Short mmCIF file of C-alpha atoms in Angstrom, two decimals:
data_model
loop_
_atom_site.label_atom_id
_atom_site.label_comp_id
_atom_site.label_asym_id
_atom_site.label_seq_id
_atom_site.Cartn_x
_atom_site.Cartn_y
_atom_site.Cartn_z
CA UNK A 110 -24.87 -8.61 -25.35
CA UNK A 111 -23.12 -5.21 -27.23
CA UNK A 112 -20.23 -5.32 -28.80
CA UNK A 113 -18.55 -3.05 -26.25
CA UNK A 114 -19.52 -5.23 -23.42
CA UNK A 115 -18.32 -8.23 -26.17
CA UNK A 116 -14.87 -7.22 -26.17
CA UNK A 117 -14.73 -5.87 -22.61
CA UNK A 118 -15.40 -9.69 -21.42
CA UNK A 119 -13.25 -11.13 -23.72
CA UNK A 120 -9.98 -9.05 -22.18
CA UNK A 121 -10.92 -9.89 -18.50
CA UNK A 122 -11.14 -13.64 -19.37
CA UNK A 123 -7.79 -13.95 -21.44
CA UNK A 124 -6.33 -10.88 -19.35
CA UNK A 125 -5.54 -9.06 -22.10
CA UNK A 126 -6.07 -5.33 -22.61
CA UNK A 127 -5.04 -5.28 -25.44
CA UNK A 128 -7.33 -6.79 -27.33
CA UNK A 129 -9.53 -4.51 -26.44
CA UNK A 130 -11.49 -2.07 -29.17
CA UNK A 131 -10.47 1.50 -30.09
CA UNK A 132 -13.32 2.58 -27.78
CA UNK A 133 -11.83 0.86 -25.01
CA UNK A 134 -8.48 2.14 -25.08
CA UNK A 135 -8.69 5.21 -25.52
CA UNK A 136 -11.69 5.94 -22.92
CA UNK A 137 -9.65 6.61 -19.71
CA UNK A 138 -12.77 5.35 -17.59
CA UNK A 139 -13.46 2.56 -19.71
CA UNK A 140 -9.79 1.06 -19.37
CA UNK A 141 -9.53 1.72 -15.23
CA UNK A 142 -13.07 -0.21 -15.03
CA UNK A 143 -11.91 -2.90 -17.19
CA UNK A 144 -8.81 -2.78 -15.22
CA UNK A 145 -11.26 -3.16 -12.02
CA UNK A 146 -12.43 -6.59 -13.54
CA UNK A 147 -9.28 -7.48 -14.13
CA UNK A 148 -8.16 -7.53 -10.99
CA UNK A 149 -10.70 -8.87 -9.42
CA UNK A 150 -10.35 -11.82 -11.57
CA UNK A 151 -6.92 -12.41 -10.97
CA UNK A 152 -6.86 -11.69 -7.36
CA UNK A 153 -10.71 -12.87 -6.42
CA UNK A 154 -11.40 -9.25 -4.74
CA UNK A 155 -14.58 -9.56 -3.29
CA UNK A 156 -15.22 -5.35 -3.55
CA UNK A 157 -13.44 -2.17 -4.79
CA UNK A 158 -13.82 1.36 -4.80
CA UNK A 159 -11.60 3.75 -6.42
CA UNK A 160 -10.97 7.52 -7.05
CA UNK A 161 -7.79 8.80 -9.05
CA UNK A 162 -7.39 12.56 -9.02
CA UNK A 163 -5.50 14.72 -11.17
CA UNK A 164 -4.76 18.63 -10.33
CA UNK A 165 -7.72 18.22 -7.85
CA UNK A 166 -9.94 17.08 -10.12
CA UNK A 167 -11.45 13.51 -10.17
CA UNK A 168 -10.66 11.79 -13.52
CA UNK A 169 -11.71 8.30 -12.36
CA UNK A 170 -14.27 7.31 -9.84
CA UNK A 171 -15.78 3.53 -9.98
CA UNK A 172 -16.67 0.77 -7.66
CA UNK A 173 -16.95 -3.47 -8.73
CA UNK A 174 -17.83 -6.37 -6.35
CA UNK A 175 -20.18 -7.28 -3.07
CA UNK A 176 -19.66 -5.33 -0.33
CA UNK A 177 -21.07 -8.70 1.67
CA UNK A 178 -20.87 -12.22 0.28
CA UNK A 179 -23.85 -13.37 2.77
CA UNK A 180 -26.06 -10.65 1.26
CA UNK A 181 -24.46 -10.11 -2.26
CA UNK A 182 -24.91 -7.02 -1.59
CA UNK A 183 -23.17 -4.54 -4.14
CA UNK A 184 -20.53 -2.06 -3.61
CA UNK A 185 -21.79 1.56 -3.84
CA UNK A 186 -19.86 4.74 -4.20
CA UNK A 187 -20.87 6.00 -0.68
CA UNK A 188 -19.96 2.46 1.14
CA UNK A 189 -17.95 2.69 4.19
CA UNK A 190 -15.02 0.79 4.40
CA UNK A 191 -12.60 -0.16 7.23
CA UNK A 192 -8.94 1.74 6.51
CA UNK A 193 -7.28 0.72 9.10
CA UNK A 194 -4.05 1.66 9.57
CA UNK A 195 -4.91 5.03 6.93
CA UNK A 196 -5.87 6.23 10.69
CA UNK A 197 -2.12 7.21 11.03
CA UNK A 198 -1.92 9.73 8.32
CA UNK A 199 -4.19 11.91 10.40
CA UNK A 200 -1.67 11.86 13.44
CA UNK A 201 1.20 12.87 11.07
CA UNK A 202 -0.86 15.38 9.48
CA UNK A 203 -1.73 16.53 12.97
CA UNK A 204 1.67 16.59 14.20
CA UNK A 205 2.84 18.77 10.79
CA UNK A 206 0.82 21.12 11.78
CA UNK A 207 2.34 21.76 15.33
CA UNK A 208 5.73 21.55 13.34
CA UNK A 209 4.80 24.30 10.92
CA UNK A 210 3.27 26.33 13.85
CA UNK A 211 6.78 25.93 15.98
CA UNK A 212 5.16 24.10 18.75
CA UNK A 213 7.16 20.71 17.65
CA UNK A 214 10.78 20.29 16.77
CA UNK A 215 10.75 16.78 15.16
CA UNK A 216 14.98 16.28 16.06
CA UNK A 217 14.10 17.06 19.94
CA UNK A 218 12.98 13.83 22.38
CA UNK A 219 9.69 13.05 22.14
CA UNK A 220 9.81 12.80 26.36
CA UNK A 221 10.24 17.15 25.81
CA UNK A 222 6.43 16.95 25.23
CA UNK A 223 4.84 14.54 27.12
CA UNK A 224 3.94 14.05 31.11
CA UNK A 225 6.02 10.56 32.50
CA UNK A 226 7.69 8.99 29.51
CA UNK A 227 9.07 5.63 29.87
CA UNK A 228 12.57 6.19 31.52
CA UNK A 229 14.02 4.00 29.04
CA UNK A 230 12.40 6.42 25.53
CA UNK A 231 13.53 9.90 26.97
CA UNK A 232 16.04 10.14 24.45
CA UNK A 233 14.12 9.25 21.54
CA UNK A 234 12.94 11.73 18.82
CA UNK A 235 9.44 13.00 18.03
CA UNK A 236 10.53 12.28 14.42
CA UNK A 237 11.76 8.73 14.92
CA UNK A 238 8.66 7.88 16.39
CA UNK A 239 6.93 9.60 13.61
CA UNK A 240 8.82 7.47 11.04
CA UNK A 241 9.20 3.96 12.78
CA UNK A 242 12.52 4.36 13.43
CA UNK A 243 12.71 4.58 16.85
CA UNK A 244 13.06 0.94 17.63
CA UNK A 245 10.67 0.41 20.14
CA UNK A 246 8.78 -2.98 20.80
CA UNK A 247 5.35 -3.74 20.01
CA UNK A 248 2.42 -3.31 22.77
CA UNK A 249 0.42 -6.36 21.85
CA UNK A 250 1.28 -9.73 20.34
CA UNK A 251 -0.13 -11.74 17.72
CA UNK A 252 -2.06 -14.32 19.64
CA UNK A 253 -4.01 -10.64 20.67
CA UNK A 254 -4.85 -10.32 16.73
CA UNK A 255 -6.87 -13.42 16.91
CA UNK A 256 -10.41 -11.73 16.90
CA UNK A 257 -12.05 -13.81 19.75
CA UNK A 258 -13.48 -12.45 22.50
CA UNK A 259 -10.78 -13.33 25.08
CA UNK A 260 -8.36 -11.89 22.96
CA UNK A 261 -9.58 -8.59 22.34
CA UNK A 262 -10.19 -8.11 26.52
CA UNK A 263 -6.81 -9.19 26.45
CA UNK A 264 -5.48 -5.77 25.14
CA UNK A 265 -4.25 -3.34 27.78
CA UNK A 266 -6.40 -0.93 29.69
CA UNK A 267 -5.35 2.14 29.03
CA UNK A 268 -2.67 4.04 26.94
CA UNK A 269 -0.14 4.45 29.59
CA UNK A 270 -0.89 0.82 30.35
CA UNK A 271 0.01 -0.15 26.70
CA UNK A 272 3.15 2.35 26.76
CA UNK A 273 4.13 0.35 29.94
CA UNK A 274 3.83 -3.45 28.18
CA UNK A 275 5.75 -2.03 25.12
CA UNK A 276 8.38 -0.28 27.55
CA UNK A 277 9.40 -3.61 29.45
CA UNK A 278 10.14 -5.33 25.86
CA UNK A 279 13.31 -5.10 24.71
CA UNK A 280 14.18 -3.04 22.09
CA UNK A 281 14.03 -3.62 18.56
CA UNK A 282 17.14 -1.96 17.50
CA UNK A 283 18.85 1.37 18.05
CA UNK A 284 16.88 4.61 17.80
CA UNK A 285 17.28 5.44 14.06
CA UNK A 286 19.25 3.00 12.65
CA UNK A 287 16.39 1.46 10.99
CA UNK A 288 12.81 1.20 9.96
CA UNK A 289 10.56 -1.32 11.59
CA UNK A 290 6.70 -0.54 11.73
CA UNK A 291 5.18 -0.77 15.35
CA UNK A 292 1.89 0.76 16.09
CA UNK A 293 3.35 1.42 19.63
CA UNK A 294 4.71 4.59 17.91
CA UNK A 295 1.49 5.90 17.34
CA UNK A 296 0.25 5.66 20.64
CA UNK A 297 2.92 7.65 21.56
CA UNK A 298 1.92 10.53 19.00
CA UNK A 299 -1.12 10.22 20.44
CA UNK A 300 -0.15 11.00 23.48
CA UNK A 301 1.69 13.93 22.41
CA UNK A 302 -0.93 15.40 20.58
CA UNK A 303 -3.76 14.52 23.65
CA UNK A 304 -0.60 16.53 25.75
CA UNK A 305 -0.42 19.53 23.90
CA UNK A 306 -4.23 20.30 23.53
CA UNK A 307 -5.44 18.60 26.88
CA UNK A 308 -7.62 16.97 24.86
CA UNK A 309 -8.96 13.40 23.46
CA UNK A 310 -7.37 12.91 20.65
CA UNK A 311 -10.47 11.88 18.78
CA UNK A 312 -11.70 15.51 19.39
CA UNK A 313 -8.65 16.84 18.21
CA UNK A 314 -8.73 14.90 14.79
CA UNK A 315 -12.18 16.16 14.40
CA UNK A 316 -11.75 19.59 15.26
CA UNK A 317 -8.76 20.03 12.97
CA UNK A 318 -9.56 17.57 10.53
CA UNK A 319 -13.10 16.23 9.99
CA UNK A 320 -14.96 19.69 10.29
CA UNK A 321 -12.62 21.69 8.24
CA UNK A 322 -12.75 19.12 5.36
CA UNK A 323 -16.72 18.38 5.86
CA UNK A 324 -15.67 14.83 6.19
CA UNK A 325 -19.21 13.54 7.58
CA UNK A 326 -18.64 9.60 6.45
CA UNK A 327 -15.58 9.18 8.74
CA UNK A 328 -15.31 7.14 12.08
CA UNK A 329 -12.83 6.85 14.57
CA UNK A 330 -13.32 3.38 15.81
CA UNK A 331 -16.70 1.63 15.58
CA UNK A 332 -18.91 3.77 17.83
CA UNK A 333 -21.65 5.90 15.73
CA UNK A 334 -20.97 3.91 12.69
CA UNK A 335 -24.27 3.09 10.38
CA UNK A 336 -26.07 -0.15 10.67
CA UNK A 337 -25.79 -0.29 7.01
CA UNK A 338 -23.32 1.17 4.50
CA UNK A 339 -20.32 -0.33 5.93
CA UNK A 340 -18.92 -3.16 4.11
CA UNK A 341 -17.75 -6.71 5.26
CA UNK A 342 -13.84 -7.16 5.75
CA UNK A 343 -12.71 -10.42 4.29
CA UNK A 344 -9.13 -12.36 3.96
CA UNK A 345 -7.77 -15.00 1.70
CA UNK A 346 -7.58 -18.41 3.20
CA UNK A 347 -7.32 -21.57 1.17
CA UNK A 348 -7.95 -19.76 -2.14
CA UNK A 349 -10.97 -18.51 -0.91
CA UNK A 350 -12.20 -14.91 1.10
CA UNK A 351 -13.00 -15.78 4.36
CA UNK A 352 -14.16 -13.46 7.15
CA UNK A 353 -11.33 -11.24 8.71
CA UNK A 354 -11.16 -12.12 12.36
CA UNK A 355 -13.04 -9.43 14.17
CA UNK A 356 -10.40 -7.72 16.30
CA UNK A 357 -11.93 -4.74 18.53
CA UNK A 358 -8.73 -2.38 19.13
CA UNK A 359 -9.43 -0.46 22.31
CA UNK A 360 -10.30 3.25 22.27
CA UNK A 361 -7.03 4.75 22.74
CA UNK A 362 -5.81 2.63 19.56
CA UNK A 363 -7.81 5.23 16.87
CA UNK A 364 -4.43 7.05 16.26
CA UNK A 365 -3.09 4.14 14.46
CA UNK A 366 -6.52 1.42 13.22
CA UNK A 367 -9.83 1.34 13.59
CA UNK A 368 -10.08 4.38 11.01
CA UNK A 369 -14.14 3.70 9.15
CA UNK A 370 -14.08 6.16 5.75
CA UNK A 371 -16.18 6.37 2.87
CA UNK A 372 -14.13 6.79 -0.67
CA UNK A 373 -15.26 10.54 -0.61
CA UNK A 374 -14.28 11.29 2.47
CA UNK A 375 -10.65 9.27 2.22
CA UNK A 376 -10.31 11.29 -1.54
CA UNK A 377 -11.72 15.13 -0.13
CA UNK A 378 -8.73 14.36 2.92
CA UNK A 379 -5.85 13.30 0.12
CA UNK A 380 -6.88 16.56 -2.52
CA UNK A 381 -6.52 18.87 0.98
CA UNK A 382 -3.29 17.70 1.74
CA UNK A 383 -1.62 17.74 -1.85
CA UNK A 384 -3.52 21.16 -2.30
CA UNK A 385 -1.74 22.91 1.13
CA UNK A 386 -5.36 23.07 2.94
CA UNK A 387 -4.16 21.42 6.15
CA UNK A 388 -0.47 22.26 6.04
CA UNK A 389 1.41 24.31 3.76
CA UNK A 390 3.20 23.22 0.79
CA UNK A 391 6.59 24.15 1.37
CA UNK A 392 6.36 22.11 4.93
CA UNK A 393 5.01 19.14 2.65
CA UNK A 394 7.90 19.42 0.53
CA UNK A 395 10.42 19.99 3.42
CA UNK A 396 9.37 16.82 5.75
CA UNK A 397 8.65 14.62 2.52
CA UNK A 398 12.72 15.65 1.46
CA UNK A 399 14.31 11.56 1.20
CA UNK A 400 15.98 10.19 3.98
CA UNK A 401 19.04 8.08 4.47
CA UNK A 402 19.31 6.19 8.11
CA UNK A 403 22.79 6.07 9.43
CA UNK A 404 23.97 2.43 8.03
CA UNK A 405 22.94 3.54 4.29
CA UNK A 406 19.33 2.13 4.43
CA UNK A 407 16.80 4.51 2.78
CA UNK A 408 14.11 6.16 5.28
CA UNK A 409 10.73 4.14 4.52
CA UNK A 410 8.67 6.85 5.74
CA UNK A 411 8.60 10.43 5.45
CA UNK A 412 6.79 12.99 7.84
CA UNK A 413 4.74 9.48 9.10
CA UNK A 414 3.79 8.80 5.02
CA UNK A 415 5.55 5.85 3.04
CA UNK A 416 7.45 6.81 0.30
CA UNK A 417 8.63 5.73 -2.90
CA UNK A 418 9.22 6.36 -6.52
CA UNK A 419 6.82 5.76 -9.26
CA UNK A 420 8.52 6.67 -12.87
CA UNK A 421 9.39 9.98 -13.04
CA UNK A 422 6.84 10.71 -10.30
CA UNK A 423 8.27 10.47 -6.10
CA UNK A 424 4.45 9.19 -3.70
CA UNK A 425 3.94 9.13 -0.60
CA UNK A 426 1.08 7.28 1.31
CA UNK A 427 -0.28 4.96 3.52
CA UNK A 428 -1.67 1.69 3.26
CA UNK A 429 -4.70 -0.14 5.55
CA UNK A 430 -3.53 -3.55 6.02
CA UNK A 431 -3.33 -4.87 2.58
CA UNK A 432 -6.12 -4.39 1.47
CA UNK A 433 -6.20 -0.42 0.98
CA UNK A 434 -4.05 2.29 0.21
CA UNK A 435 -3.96 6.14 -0.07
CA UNK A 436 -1.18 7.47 -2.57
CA UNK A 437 -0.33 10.87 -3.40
CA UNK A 438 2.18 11.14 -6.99
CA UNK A 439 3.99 14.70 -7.47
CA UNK A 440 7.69 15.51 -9.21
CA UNK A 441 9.16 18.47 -8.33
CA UNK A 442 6.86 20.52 -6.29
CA UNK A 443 3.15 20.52 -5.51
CA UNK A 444 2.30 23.35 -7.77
CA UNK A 445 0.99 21.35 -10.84
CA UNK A 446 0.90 17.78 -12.03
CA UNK A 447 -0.73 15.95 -8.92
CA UNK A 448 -2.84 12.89 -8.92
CA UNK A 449 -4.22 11.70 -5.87
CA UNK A 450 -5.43 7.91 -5.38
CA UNK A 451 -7.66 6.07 -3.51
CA UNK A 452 -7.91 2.08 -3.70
CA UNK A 453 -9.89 0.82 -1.20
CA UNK A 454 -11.36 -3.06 -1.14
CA UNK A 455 -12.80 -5.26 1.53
CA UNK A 456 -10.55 -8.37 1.30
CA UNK A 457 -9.62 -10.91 -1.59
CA UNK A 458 -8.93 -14.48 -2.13
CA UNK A 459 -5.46 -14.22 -2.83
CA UNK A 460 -4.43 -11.39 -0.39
CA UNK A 461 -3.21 -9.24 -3.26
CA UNK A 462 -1.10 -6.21 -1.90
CA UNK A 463 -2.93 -2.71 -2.45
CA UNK A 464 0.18 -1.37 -3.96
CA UNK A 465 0.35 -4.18 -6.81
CA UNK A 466 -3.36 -2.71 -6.96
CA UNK A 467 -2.65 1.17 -7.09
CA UNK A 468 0.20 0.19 -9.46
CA UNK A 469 -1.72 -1.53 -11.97
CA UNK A 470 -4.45 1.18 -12.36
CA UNK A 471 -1.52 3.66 -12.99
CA UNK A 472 0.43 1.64 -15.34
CA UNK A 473 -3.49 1.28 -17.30
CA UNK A 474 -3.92 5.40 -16.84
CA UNK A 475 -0.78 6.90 -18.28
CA UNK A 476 1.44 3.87 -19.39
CA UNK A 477 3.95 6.39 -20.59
CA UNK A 478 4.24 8.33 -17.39
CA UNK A 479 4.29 5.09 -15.35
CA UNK A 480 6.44 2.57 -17.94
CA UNK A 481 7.34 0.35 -14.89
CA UNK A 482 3.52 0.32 -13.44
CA UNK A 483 2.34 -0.62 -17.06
CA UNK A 484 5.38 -3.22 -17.56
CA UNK A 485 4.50 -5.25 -13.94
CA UNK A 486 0.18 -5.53 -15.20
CA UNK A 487 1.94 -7.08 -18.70
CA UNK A 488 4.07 -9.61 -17.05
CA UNK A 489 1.54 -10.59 -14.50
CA UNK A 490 -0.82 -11.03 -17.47
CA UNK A 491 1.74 -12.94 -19.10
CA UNK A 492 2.34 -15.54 -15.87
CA UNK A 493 -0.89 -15.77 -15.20
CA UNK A 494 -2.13 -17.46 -18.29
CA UNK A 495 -0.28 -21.68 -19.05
CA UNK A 496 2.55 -20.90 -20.69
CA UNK A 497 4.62 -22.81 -23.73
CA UNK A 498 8.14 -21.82 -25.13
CA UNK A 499 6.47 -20.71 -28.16
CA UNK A 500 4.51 -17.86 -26.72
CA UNK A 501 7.17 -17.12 -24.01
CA UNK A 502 9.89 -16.30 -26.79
CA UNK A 503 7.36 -14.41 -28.72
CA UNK A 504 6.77 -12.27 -25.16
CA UNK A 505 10.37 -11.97 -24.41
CA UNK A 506 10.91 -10.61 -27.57
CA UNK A 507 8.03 -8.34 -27.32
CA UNK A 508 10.01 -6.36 -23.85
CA UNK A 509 13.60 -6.45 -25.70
CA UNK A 510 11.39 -4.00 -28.42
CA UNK A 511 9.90 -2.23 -26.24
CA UNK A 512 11.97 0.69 -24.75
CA UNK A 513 9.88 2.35 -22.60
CA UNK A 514 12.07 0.58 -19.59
CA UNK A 515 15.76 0.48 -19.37
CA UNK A 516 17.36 -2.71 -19.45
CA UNK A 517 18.30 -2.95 -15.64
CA UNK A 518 14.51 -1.60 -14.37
CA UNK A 519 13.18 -4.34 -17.12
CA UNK A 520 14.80 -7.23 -15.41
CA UNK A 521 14.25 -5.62 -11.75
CA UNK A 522 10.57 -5.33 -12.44
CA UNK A 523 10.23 -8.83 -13.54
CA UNK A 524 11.76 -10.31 -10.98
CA UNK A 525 9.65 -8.03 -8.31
CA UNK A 526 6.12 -9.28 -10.14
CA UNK A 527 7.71 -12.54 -9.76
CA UNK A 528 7.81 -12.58 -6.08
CA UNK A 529 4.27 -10.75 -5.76
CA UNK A 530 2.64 -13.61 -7.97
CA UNK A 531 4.26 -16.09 -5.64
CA UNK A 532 2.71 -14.54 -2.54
CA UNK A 533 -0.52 -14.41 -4.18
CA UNK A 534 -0.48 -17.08 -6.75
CA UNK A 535 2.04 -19.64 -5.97
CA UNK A 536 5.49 -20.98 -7.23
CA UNK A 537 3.94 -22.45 -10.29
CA UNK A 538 2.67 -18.99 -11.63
CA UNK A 539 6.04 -17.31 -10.30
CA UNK A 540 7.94 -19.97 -12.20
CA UNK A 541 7.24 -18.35 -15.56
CA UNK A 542 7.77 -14.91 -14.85
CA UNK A 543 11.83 -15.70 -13.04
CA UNK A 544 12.42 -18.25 -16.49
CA UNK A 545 10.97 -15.40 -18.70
CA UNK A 546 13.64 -12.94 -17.10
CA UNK A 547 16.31 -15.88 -17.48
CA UNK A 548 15.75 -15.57 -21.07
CA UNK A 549 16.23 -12.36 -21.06
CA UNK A 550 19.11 -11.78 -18.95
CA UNK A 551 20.92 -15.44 -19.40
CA UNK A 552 24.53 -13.79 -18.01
CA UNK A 553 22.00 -12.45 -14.75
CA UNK A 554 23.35 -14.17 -11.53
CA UNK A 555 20.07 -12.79 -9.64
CA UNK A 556 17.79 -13.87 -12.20
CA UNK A 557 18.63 -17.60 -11.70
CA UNK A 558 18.66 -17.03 -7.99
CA UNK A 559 15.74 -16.25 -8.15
CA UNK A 560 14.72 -19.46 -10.49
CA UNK A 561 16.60 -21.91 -8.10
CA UNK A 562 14.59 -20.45 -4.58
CA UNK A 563 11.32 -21.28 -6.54
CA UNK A 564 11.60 -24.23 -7.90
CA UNK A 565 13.23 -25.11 -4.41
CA UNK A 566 9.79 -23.51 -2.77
CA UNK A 567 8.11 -26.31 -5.12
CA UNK A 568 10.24 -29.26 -3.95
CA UNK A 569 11.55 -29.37 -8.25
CA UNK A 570 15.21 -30.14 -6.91
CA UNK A 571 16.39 -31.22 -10.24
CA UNK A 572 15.78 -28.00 -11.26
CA UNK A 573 16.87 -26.17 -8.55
CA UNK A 574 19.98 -27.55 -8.65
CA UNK A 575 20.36 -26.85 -12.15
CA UNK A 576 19.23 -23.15 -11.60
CA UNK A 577 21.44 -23.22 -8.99
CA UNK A 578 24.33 -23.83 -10.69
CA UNK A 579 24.03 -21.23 -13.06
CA UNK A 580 23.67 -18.84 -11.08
CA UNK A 581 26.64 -19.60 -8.87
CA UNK A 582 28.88 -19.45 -12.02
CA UNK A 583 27.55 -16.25 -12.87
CA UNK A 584 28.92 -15.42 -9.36
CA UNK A 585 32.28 -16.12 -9.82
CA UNK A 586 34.59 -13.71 -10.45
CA UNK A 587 36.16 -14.81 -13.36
CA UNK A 588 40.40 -15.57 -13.26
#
């Protein structure tokens, strides 16, 4: 065994990076496919693939993991993964592009565009369908999701079938008064864009999409795809990957799942769209502007793509599931300073999040671009490993040093990778990343909220109720 490989093993099994060698950390590649073992470590991802591009140009590309457990197959670079709900950033891109041209007003009812709306959506905007706001009620249920064969016939027959279930539902809440995803929305995209070109829309997508870009490892839905190349989805289930259930989403449902892509492909579509290929820049900029919904609430999605900040850096994107994502980072324009990211995996034993995924990579890449990023992969490092008050105080006193994160984002990010290692770890691994931020924001009346709920979660009532306490004297306004 080499010393490089020495030292490489020894920081994925004490999740440590930093006690890596010079080599290590200061080889870009190096650290993102450490980071790779890493994760699957923590999070038991059974395979990865990932490209991270800066300017248009690929600084990272690497792949870890089976892409079958049966087989043991390996991941390779050119594997073909299911994105699922990715499939929707085609539709918005599709949809940009009749805005640019004119054809589309976002602010005008979608019912202006299509042939025998539901009565009860004629007043509803192109763009609150576009950004889930539009309230509308789901077409399916989840006893459809199940992946047996009665409940995929199950499924309506057609689109306007589908539109009709969703139609008789009640509605969620008022047209743009909130976010709430629904793949019902997409349908009705779909329909707009199969409208306007009297076409299907998986001929559209190609036309405008696929054979511009030379995308030739992308499928919409399962029909054509390679007997082998595509990897096996998996989900978390007692600690261990299981097989996803095997839903089959009818035809008409490729505007928002059933998307098949290859890394390549996925990273050649995200480099055209930061780069103004498929619609312009200043359009990109314009429909990506943040939103505020009426009652205050910040606008989830942009132009169809989720949004959020990362540092200094605003991204939008899309994620597949949870178990991919597609992120595009930019600051002020989309001149210079771009990186583009693909994460794509088949399924894990703890049903990580991609974004905790995406995150971590960036926070390993350019820690001082992405503080936060780099902060949450410490204090997940630092909850995942047994814990005693010796080595928490020297940690905590480690982040009051360091002051590359305000005070206020310091205790906010803690208490976020708190509740993402409870989802995917557990109370008892949560537990030591809320009592680390109790330490270090004692006078916080969140931080022991946050205490009290999980040691509640873990039936520790003693504790709770201690927590509890606290925190409910913190919230009294003093006389």
């Amino acid at each position: 065994m080499n010393r490089r490989f020495r030292h490489a093993l020894l920081c994925l099994l004490v999740f440590a990076p930093g006690l890596c060698d010079a080599a290590v950390r200061h080889d870009p590649a190096e650290r993102l496919q450490q980071q790779l073992r890493i994760e699957q470590q923590r999070y038991g991802i059974v395979g990865q693939s990932v490209e991270i591009s800066h300017d248009g140009k690929p600084l990272f590309q690497g792949v870890d993991g089976a892409s079958d457990l049966d087989s043991g197959q390996r991941v390779a670079a050119d594997d073909i993964f299911p994105v699922y709900s990715l499939a929707k950033l085609f539709v918005s891109t599709l949809l940009m592009q009749l805005v640019e041209q004119g054809k589309i007003d976002l602010d005008r009812p979608a019912s202006a565009y299509l042939r025998d709306p539901p009565e009860s959506w004629k007043a509803i905007s192109v763009r609150q369908f576009l950004n889930h706001s539009s309230g509308v009620a789901e077409y399916y249920t989840p006893e459809q999701m199940a992946g047996t064969a009665e409940a995929n016939a199950s499924f309506p027959a057609s689109l306007p079938a589908a539109l009709a279930v969703a139609a008789a539902r009640p509605m969620q809440f008022a047209p743009g008064s909130r976010t709430r995803y629904t793949q019902t929305n997409y349908l009705v995209l779909t329909q707009l864009l199969e409208t306007h070109y009297g076409q299907p829309y998986p001929r559209i997508a190609r036309e405008r999409i696929l054979v511009p870009l030379g995308l030739q490892r992308t499928w919409l839905g399962r029909d054509g795809l390679p007997a082998r190349g595509v990897v096996s989805a998996y989900r978390g289930q007692d600690g261990k990957a299981q097989p996803m259930p095997d839903v089959i989403w009818p035809a008409y449902a490729v505007g928002h799942s059933a998307l098949y892509m290859s890394r390549g492909d996925l990273s050649a579509f995200l480099r055209a769209v930061a780069a103004g290929e498929l619609v312009s820049k200043a359009t990109l900029m314009q429909l990506w502007q943040p939103l505020t919904l009426p009652g205050g609430q910040r606008g989830e999605f942009l132009g169809g793509w989720e949004s959020g900040d990362s540092g200094s850096y605003r991204n939008v994107g899309h994620d597949g599931g949870t178990v991919v994502r597609a992120r595009i980072l930019f600051n002020d324009s989309l001149d210079r300073d771009i990186y583009t990211v693909v994460y794509l995996t088949n399924g894990s034993a703890r049903n990580v999040w991609s974004r905790t995924l995406v995150d971590d990579l960036m926070g390993v890449l350019a820690p001082q671009r992405f503080p936060t990023q780099a902060l949450a992969d410490r204090v997940a490092a630092f909850a995942l490993r047994a814990s005693d008050d010796a080595r928490m105080q020297a940690f905590a006193d480690s982040l009051r040093a360091d002051r590359s994160v305000e005070k206020q984002q310091l205790e906010r990010t803690i208490n976020n990778t708190g509740y993402a290692l409870r989802e995917s770890h557990g109370a008892d691994v949560a537990l030591r990343a809320f009592l680390l931020n109790t330490r270090l924001f004692p006078k916080s009346a969140n931080a022991w909220d946050s205490l009290a709920e999980t040691y509640e979660a873990k039936g520790d009532l003693a504790d709770a109720k201690a927590a509890r306490r606290k925190q409910q004297a913190l919230s009294t306004p003093s006389r």
